[in-house]
């Protein structure tokens, strides 16, 4: 009997060893606080920093911005801060558009500095153990160098030691005046530069860069538009059964997110009856009367690129004669205005033509 047991154990040993090798792995995938090809292969391809946008494209954007900057000047770009809804409850975070456009980092509180001599230098927040437990991992200095491909990176706590010297050695400073943060604007050297007229608004340059979209950006914009179009069709079908502004707002958000959108581009405007004449109506708290039209102005955001769409339809399923005549006039104006949309024609000219 003992011999039989020994033989069975010997046969089981390789099987047990095999299970051990398959069950445990030393290849750990590191979370940097946002999707990467390693952690989210369903979202990003190899070589992409954000979905659809490659490392090469981000580096190209930085080079084009440097071409617009005077020699020996610096561009300071701050990440968006976390905004609080209550003492302990934050609003959903959305990155500052310029910071995202240049770095690809989707996380709060960092500061990026771009210059001819330093290249891209990123100051990254440092997460404490408490922060990680409550909010998860964040991108630090290593991620700035390895993922975002910065030439230099420092902890954010070192900004007050390092940035003043960079400012003193620059001829001009550019920053986005609408999104400035005290972490750098309160520096003595920054304030001295501002008093002597060395500080300029960066947004004029970044907006110029963003006027022309790359093929990858156009693809994301088309996808964002397609998502909200499909979502709105489903919402229109839903509207007769649930004629409430708030329910229709919830439906379009649900349909957009189920198709891959991260968030709505803005609070949906869902105006039934006379509420449809309020341009930025956002209460969405009224039941829509049978026979009224409902106007929806909606858009979703896909990996930083937004769509914006407005449609009006009768909640009961058919237009009244007055509504049909008005709708036809607006539709005709839309079609005629589309004919003059071509290179060289400004938005103001198109607007004036439509009016």
Coordinates of C-alpha atoms in Angstrom, one line a residue:
X1 CA 0.0 0.0 0.0
X2 CA 2.8 2.4 0.9
X3 CA 4.5 1.7 -2.5
X4 CA 1.2 2.5 -4.3
X5 CA 0.8 5.8 -2.5
X6 CA 4.4 6.8 -3.2
X7 CA 4.0 6.1 -6.9
X8 CA 0.8 8.2 -7.1
X9 CA 2.5 11.1 -5.4
X10 CA 5.5 10.8 -7.8
X11 CA 3.0 11.0 -10.7
X12 CA 1.2 13.9 -9.2
X13 CA 4.4 16.0 -8.6
X14 CA 4.9 17.1 -12.2
X15 CA 1.2 18.0 -12.5
X16 CA 1.4 20.0 -9.3
X17 CA 4.6 21.8 -10.5
X18 CA 2.9 22.6 -13.8
X19 CA 0.0 24.2 -12.0
X20 CA 2.3 26.3 -10.0
X21 CA 4.0 27.6 -13.1
X22 CA 0.7 28.4 -14.9
X23 CA -0.9 30.0 -11.9
X24 CA 1.8 32.5 -10.9
X25 CA 3.5 35.0 -13.2
X26 CA 6.3 37.5 -12.5
X27 CA 5.2 39.7 -15.5
X28 CA 3.3 42.4 -13.7
X29 CA 1.5 45.1 -15.7
X30 CA 2.1 48.5 -14.1
X31 CA -0.9 50.9 -13.8
X32 CA 0.1 54.5 -14.3
X33 CA -3.4 55.9 -13.6
X34 CA -4.7 56.0 -17.2
X35 CA -5.0 53.4 -20.0
X36 CA -1.9 52.2 -21.8
X37 CA -1.5 49.5 -24.4
X38 CA -0.4 47.1 -21.7
X39 CA -3.3 47.6 -19.3
X40 CA -6.0 48.4 -21.9
X41 CA -5.2 46.5 -25.2
X42 CA -8.9 46.8 -26.1
X43 CA -8.5 50.7 -26.2
X44 CA -4.9 51.4 -27.3
X45 CA -2.6 49.9 -29.9
X46 CA 1.1 49.6 -29.3
X47 CA 2.8 53.0 -29.8
X48 CA -0.3 55.1 -28.8
X49 CA -0.3 57.4 -25.7
X50 CA -4.0 58.0 -25.9
X51 CA -6.5 56.0 -28.0
X52 CA -5.9 56.7 -31.6
X53 CA -3.1 59.2 -31.1
X54 CA 0.5 57.9 -31.4
X55 CA 3.7 58.9 -29.6
X56 CA 5.0 60.3 -32.9
X57 CA 2.0 62.6 -33.2
X58 CA 2.4 64.0 -29.7
X59 CA 6.1 64.7 -30.4
X60 CA 5.2 66.3 -33.7
X61 CA 2.7 68.6 -31.8
X62 CA 5.5 69.7 -29.4
X63 CA 7.8 70.4 -32.3
X64 CA 5.2 72.5 -34.1
X65 CA 4.6 74.5 -30.9
X66 CA 8.3 75.1 -30.5
X67 CA 8.4 76.5 -34.1
X68 CA 5.8 79.1 -33.0
X69 CA 7.7 80.1 -29.8
X70 CA 10.4 82.8 -30.0
X71 CA 14.0 81.7 -29.2
X72 CA 14.8 81.3 -25.5
X73 CA 11.1 81.4 -24.6
X74 CA 9.2 79.0 -22.4
X75 CA 5.6 77.6 -22.6
X76 CA 4.1 76.7 -19.2
X77 CA 1.0 74.5 -19.5
X78 CA -0.8 73.4 -16.3
X79 CA -3.0 70.3 -16.0
X80 CA -6.6 70.9 -14.9
X81 CA -7.1 70.7 -11.1
X82 CA -9.6 68.5 -9.3
X83 CA -12.8 70.4 -8.7
X84 CA -14.9 69.5 -5.7
X85 CA -18.7 69.1 -5.7
X86 CA -18.7 68.9 -1.9
X87 CA -16.0 68.8 0.8
X88 CA -15.1 65.2 -0.1
X89 CA -16.8 64.5 -3.4
X90 CA -15.0 65.6 -6.6
X91 CA -16.6 66.4 -9.9
X92 CA -15.8 64.0 -12.7
X93 CA -12.3 65.1 -13.9
X94 CA -11.7 66.4 -17.4
X95 CA -8.2 67.3 -18.5
X96 CA -7.3 70.8 -19.8
X97 CA -7.3 70.6 -23.5
X98 CA -3.9 72.2 -24.1
X99 CA -2.2 70.0 -21.5
X100 CA -3.7 66.9 -23.0
X101 CA -2.9 68.0 -26.6
X102 CA 0.8 68.5 -25.8
X103 CA 1.5 65.7 -23.2
X104 CA -1.2 63.0 -23.5
X105 CA -1.4 62.9 -19.7
X106 CA -5.1 62.6 -18.6
X107 CA -4.4 63.2 -14.9
X108 CA -4.7 66.3 -12.7
X109 CA -2.2 68.6 -11.0
X110 CA 0.9 68.4 -13.2
X111 CA 2.7 71.2 -15.0
X112 CA 4.5 70.9 -18.3
X113 CA 7.2 73.3 -19.5
X114 CA 8.2 73.3 -23.2
X115 CA 11.3 75.2 -24.4
X116 CA 13.9 75.1 -27.2
X117 CA 16.7 74.0 -24.7
X118 CA 14.8 71.8 -22.3
X119 CA 12.4 70.2 -24.7
X120 CA 9.4 68.9 -22.7
X121 CA 10.0 69.0 -19.0
X122 CA 7.1 67.6 -16.8
X123 CA 6.6 68.2 -13.1
X124 CA 4.5 65.3 -11.9
X125 CA 2.5 64.9 -8.7
X126 CA 3.6 62.4 -6.1
X127 CA 1.0 60.0 -4.7
X128 CA 1.1 59.1 -1.1
X129 CA 0.1 55.6 0.1
X130 CA -3.2 57.2 1.3
X131 CA -3.8 58.7 -2.2
X132 CA -3.3 55.3 -3.9
X133 CA -5.7 53.6 -1.5
X134 CA -8.4 56.2 -2.0
X135 CA -7.9 57.2 -5.7
X136 CA -5.6 54.6 -7.3
X137 CA -2.3 54.9 -9.0
X138 CA -1.1 58.1 -10.6
X139 CA 1.5 58.8 -13.3
X140 CA 4.8 60.0 -11.8
X141 CA 8.3 60.9 -13.0
X142 CA 8.9 57.4 -14.5
X143 CA 5.6 57.6 -16.6
X144 CA 6.5 61.1 -17.8
X145 CA 9.8 59.8 -19.2
X146 CA 8.7 56.3 -20.4
X147 CA 5.0 56.8 -21.4
X148 CA 4.7 60.5 -22.3
X149 CA 8.3 60.7 -23.7
X150 CA 9.3 63.9 -21.9
X151 CA 13.0 64.9 -22.1
X152 CA 13.1 65.8 -18.5
X153 CA 10.8 65.1 -15.5
X154 CA 10.8 66.1 -11.8
X155 CA 8.4 65.6 -8.8
X156 CA 6.0 68.5 -8.5
X157 CA 7.5 69.3 -5.1
X158 CA 10.7 70.4 -6.9
X159 CA 8.9 72.9 -9.2
X160 CA 9.7 75.9 -6.8
X161 CA 13.4 74.9 -6.9
X162 CA 13.8 74.3 -10.6
X163 CA 11.3 76.5 -12.5
X164 CA 12.5 79.9 -11.3
X165 CA 15.9 79.3 -12.9
X166 CA 14.2 78.3 -16.1
X167 CA 12.1 81.5 -16.0
X168 CA 15.2 83.7 -15.4
X169 CA 17.0 82.2 -18.4
X170 CA 14.0 82.8 -20.8
X171 CA 13.3 85.8 -23.0
X172 CA 9.5 85.4 -22.8
X173 CA 7.0 83.3 -21.0
X174 CA 3.8 81.9 -22.6
X175 CA 1.0 80.3 -20.5
X176 CA -2.8 79.9 -20.8
X177 CA -4.2 82.8 -18.8
X178 CA -7.6 81.1 -18.4
X179 CA -6.2 78.0 -16.8
X180 CA -3.2 79.4 -14.8
X181 CA -2.5 77.9 -11.5
X182 CA -0.9 79.6 -8.4
X183 CA 1.7 76.8 -8.2
X184 CA 3.7 78.8 -10.8
X185 CA 2.0 82.2 -11.1
X186 CA 2.9 83.0 -7.4
X187 CA 6.6 82.4 -8.0
X188 CA 8.5 85.7 -7.6
X189 CA 10.3 85.2 -10.9
X190 CA 7.0 84.7 -12.7
X191 CA 5.5 87.8 -11.2
X192 CA 8.6 89.9 -12.1
X193 CA 8.4 88.6 -15.7
X194 CA 4.7 89.6 -15.7
X195 CA 5.4 93.1 -14.5
X196 CA 8.0 93.6 -17.2
X197 CA 5.7 92.5 -20.0
X198 CA 7.5 89.2 -20.6
X199 CA 4.4 87.0 -20.1
X200 CA 2.1 86.3 -23.1
X201 CA -1.0 84.2 -23.6
X202 CA -0.2 80.8 -25.0
X203 CA -3.8 79.9 -26.0
X204 CA -3.4 81.9 -29.2
X205 CA -0.6 79.6 -30.3
X206 CA -2.2 76.3 -29.2
X207 CA -5.5 77.2 -30.8
X208 CA -3.6 77.9 -34.1
X209 CA -2.1 74.4 -33.8
X210 CA -5.4 72.8 -33.2
X211 CA -7.2 74.4 -36.1
X212 CA -5.8 71.8 -38.5
X213 CA -6.7 68.2 -37.5
X214 CA -4.6 65.2 -38.3
X215 CA -6.2 62.1 -40.0
X216 CA -6.2 60.4 -36.5
X217 CA -8.0 63.3 -35.0
X218 CA -10.5 63.4 -37.8
X219 CA -11.2 59.7 -37.3
X220 CA -11.9 60.3 -33.6
X221 CA -14.1 63.3 -34.4
X222 CA -16.2 61.3 -36.9
X223 CA -16.5 58.4 -34.3
X224 CA -17.7 60.9 -31.7
X225 CA -20.3 62.3 -34.2
X226 CA -21.4 58.8 -35.2
X227 CA -21.9 57.8 -31.5
X228 CA -24.2 60.7 -30.7
X229 CA -26.1 60.3 -34.0
X230 CA -26.9 56.7 -33.2
X231 CA -27.7 57.5 -29.6
X232 CA -30.1 60.3 -30.6
X233 CA -32.0 58.0 -33.0
X234 CA -32.5 55.6 -30.1
X235 CA -33.6 58.5 -27.9
X236 CA -36.1 59.7 -30.5
X237 CA -37.7 56.2 -30.6
X238 CA -37.8 56.2 -26.8
X239 CA -39.4 59.7 -26.6
X240 CA -43.1 58.8 -27.2
X241 CA -43.1 56.3 -24.4
X242 CA -41.1 58.5 -21.9
X243 CA -42.0 62.2 -22.8
X244 CA -39.9 63.7 -20.0
X245 CA -36.9 66.0 -20.6
X246 CA -34.9 64.4 -17.8
X247 CA -35.5 60.9 -19.0
X248 CA -34.5 61.8 -22.6
X249 CA -31.3 63.4 -21.2
X250 CA -30.6 60.2 -19.3
X251 CA -31.3 58.1 -22.4
X252 CA -28.9 60.0 -24.7
X253 CA -26.2 59.8 -22.1
X254 CA -26.7 56.0 -21.6
X255 CA -26.7 55.3 -25.4
X256 CA -23.6 57.4 -25.9
X257 CA -21.6 55.8 -23.1
X258 CA -22.7 52.3 -24.2
X259 CA -21.2 53.1 -27.6
X260 CA -17.8 54.1 -26.1
X261 CA -18.1 57.8 -25.1
X262 CA -16.4 58.7 -21.9
X263 CA -18.8 61.6 -21.1
X264 CA -21.2 64.0 -22.6
X265 CA -19.5 67.0 -24.2
X266 CA -21.8 69.3 -22.3
X267 CA -25.0 69.1 -20.2
X268 CA -27.7 68.0 -22.7
X269 CA -30.2 70.6 -23.7
X270 CA -33.6 68.9 -23.8
X271 CA -36.4 71.5 -24.2
X272 CA -40.0 70.6 -24.7
X273 CA -42.4 73.2 -26.1
X274 CA -41.3 76.8 -25.3
X275 CA -38.2 75.5 -23.4
X276 CA -36.8 74.6 -26.8
X277 CA -36.4 78.4 -27.4
X278 CA -34.0 78.8 -24.4
X279 CA -30.6 78.5 -26.0
X280 CA -28.7 77.0 -23.0
X281 CA -31.7 75.4 -21.3
X282 CA -30.4 72.8 -18.8
X283 CA -33.1 72.2 -16.2
X284 CA -34.5 69.2 -18.1
X285 CA -37.2 68.9 -15.4
X286 CA -40.5 69.2 -17.4
X287 CA -42.9 66.7 -18.8
X288 CA -43.3 67.3 -22.6
X289 CA -46.9 67.9 -23.6
X290 CA -48.5 65.7 -26.4
X291 CA -48.3 67.7 -29.6
X292 CA -45.2 69.8 -28.6
X293 CA -41.9 69.6 -30.3
X294 CA -38.8 68.7 -28.3
X295 CA -35.4 70.2 -29.1
X296 CA -32.2 68.3 -28.1
X297 CA -28.8 69.9 -28.3
X298 CA -26.3 67.1 -27.4
X299 CA -22.8 66.0 -27.9
X300 CA -20.5 63.3 -26.5
X301 CA -16.7 63.2 -25.9
X302 CA -14.5 60.4 -27.2
X303 CA -10.9 60.3 -26.0
X304 CA -10.8 64.1 -25.8
X305 CA -12.7 64.9 -29.1
X306 CA -16.3 66.2 -28.9
X307 CA -19.4 66.1 -31.1
X308 CA -22.3 68.6 -31.1
X309 CA -25.7 68.0 -32.7
X310 CA -29.1 69.6 -32.5
X311 CA -32.4 68.0 -33.6
X312 CA -36.1 68.8 -33.2
X313 CA -39.0 66.4 -33.5
X314 CA -42.6 66.0 -32.5
X315 CA -42.9 64.0 -29.3
X316 CA -46.2 62.4 -30.5
X317 CA -44.7 61.2 -33.8
X318 CA -46.2 63.6 -36.3
X319 CA -45.8 67.4 -37.0
X320 CA -48.7 69.8 -36.9
X321 CA -49.1 71.9 -40.0
X322 CA -47.6 75.0 -38.3
X323 CA -44.7 73.0 -36.9
X324 CA -44.1 71.3 -40.3
X325 CA -43.9 74.7 -42.1
X326 CA -41.5 76.1 -39.5
X327 CA -39.4 73.0 -39.6
X328 CA -39.2 73.1 -43.4
X329 CA -38.0 76.7 -43.3
X330 CA -35.2 75.9 -40.9
X331 CA -34.2 72.8 -42.9
X332 CA -34.1 74.9 -46.1
X333 CA -31.9 77.5 -44.4
X334 CA -29.6 74.7 -43.2
X335 CA -29.2 73.2 -46.7
X336 CA -28.6 76.6 -48.3
X337 CA -26.0 77.5 -45.6
X338 CA -24.2 74.2 -46.2
X339 CA -23.6 75.2 -49.8
X340 CA -21.4 78.1 -48.8
X341 CA -19.3 76.1 -46.3
X342 CA -15.9 76.0 -48.1
X343 CA -12.3 77.1 -47.5
X344 CA -12.0 80.9 -47.1
X345 CA -15.5 81.5 -45.8
X346 CA -15.6 82.4 -42.1
X347 CA -18.1 81.2 -39.5
X348 CA -19.4 84.7 -39.1
X349 CA -20.2 84.9 -42.9
X350 CA -22.0 81.6 -42.7
X351 CA -24.0 82.8 -39.7
X352 CA -24.9 86.1 -41.3
X353 CA -26.0 84.3 -44.5
X354 CA -28.2 81.9 -42.5
X355 CA -29.8 84.9 -40.6

